[in-house]
PDB file of C-alpha atoms in Angstrom:
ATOM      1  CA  UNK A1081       6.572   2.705 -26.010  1.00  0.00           C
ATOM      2  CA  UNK A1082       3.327   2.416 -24.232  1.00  0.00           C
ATOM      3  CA  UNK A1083       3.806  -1.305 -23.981  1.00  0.00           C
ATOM      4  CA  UNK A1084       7.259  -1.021 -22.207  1.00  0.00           C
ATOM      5  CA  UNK A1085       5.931   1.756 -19.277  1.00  0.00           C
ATOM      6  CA  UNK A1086       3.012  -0.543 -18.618  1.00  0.00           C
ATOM      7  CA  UNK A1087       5.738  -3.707 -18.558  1.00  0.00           C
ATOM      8  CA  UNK A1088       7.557  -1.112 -16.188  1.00  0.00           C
ATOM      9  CA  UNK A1089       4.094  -0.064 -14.100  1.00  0.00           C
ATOM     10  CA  UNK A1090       3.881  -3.558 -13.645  1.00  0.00           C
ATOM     11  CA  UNK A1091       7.434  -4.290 -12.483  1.00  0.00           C
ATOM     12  CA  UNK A1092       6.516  -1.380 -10.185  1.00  0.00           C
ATOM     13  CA  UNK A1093       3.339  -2.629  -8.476  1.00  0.00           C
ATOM     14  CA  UNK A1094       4.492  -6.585  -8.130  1.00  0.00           C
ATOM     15  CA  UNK A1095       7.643  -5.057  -5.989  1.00  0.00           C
ATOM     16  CA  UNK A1096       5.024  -2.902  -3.916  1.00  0.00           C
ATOM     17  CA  UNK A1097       3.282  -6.157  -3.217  1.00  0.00           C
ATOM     18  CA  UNK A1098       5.922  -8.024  -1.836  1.00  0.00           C
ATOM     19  CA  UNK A1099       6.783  -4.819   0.258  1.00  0.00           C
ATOM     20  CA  UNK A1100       3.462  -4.998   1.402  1.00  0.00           C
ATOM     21  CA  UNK A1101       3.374  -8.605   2.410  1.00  0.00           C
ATOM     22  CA  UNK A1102       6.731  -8.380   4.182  1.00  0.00           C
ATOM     23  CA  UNK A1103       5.478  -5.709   5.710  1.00  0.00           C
ATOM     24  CA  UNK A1104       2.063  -7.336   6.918  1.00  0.00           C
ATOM     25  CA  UNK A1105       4.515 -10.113   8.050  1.00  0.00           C
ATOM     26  CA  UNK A1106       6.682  -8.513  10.366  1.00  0.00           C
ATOM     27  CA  UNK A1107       3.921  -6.737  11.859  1.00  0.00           C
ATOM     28  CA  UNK A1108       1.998 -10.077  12.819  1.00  0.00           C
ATOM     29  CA  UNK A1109       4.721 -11.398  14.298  1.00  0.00           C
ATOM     30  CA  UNK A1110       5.494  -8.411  16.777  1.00  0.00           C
ATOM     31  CA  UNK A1111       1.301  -7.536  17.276  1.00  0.00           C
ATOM     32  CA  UNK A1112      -0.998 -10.175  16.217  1.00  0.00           C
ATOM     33  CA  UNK A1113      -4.237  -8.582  15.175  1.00  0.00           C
ATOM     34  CA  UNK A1114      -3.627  -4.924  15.441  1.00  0.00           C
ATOM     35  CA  UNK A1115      -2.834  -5.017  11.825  1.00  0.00           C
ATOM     36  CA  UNK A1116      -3.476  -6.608   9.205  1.00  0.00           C
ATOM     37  CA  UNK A1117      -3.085  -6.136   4.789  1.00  0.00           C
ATOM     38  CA  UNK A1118      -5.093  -8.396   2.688  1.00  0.00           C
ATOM     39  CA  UNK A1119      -5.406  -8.242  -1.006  1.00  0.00           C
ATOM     40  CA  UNK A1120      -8.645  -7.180  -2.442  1.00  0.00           C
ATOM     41  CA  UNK A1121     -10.704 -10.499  -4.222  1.00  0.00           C
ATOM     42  CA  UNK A1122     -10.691  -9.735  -7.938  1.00  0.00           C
ATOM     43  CA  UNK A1123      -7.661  -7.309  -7.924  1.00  0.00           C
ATOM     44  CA  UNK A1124      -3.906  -7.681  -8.883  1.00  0.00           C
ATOM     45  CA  UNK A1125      -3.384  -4.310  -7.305  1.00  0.00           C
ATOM     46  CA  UNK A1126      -5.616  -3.332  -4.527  1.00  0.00           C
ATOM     47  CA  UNK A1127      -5.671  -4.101  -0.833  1.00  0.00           C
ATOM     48  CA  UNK A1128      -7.552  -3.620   2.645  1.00  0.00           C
ATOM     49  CA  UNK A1129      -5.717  -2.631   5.238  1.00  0.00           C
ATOM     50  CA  UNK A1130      -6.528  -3.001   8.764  1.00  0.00           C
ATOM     51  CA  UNK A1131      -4.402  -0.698  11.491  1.00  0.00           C
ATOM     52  CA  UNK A1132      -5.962  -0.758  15.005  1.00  0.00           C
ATOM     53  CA  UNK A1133      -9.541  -1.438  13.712  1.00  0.00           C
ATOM     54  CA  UNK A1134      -9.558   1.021  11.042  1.00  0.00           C
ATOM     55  CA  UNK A1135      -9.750   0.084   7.427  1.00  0.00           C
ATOM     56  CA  UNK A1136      -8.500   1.694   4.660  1.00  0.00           C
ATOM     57  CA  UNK A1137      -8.371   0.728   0.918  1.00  0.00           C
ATOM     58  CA  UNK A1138      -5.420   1.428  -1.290  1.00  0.00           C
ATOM     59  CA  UNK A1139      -5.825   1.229  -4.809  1.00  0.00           C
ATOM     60  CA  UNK A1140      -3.583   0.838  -7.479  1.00  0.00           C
ATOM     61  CA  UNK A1141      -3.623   3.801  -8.638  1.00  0.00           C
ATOM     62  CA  UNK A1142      -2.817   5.656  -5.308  1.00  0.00           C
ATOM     63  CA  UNK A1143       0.169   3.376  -5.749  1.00  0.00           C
ATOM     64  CA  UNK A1144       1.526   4.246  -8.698  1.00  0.00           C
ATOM     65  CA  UNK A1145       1.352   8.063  -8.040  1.00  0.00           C
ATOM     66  CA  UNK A1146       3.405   7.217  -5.002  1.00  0.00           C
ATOM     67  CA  UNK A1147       5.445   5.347  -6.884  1.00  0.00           C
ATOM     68  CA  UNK A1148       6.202   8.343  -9.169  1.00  0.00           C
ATOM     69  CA  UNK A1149       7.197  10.641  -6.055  1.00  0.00           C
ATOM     70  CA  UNK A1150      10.908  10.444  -5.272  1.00  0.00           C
ATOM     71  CA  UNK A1151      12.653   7.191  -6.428  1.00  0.00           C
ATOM     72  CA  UNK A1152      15.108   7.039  -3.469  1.00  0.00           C
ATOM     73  CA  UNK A1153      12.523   5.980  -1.022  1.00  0.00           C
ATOM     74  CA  UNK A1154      12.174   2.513  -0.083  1.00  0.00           C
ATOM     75  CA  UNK A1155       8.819   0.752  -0.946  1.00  0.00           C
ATOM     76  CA  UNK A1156       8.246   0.178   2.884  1.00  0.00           C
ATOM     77  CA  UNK A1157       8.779   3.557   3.647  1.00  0.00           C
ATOM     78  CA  UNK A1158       6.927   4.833   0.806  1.00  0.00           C
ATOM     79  CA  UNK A1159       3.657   1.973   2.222  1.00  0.00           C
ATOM     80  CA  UNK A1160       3.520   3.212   5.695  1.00  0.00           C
ATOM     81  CA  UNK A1161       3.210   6.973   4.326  1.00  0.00           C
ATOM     82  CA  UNK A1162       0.387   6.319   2.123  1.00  0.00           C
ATOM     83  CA  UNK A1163      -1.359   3.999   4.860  1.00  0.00           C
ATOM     84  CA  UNK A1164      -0.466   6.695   7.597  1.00  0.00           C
ATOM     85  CA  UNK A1165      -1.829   9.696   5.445  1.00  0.00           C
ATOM     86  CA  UNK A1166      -5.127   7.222   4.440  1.00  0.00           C
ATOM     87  CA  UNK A1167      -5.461   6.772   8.518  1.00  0.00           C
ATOM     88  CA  UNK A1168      -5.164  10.272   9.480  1.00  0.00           C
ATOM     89  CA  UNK A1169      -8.043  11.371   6.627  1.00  0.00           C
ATOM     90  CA  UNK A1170     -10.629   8.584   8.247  1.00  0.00           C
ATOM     91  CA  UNK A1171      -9.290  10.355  11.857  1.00  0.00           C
ATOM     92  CA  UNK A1172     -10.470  13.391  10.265  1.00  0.00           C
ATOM     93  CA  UNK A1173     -13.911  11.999   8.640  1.00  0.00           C
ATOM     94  CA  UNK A1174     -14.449  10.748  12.729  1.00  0.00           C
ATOM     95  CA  UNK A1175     -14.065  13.633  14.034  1.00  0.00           C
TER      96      UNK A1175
END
């Protein structure tokens, strides 16, 4: 049993990766350099990302517990609300 959920975590994460990098894609095309996702050196499952010279670090872990909230929600959708909620806590750290 333990076996298939981590075959299904998996599944899970590789499909938030290629959300991620279409994401990072159509973002560069519209604004060059005010954003930017790059995949941590080392990792399967952990990035840097780069919104209007801020950087924030998702693991995979944050991930998956996203992952685990509501299944309806697209993985874009559920990407920009972890990034945006990641952004606003540095904001708050600033300030």
């Amino acid at each position: 049993m333990t076996s298939m959920q981590q075959t299904m975590d998996t599944e899970r994460l590789e499909g938030f990766s290629q959300a991620i990098q279409a994401i990072s894609d159509e973002v560069n095309m519209v604004c060059k350099g005010l954003f930017s996702v790059r995949k941590e050196a080392g990792t399967d499952y952990e990035w840097e990302v780069t919104a209007y010279g801020k950087k924030v670090f998702i693991s995979s872990d944050e991930i998956s517990r996203i992952l685990n909230i509501g299944s309806n929600t697209n993985l874009k959708e559920k990407f920009k609300e972890l990034v945006a909620w990641k952004l606003r806590a540095v904001n708050r750290a600033i300030l």
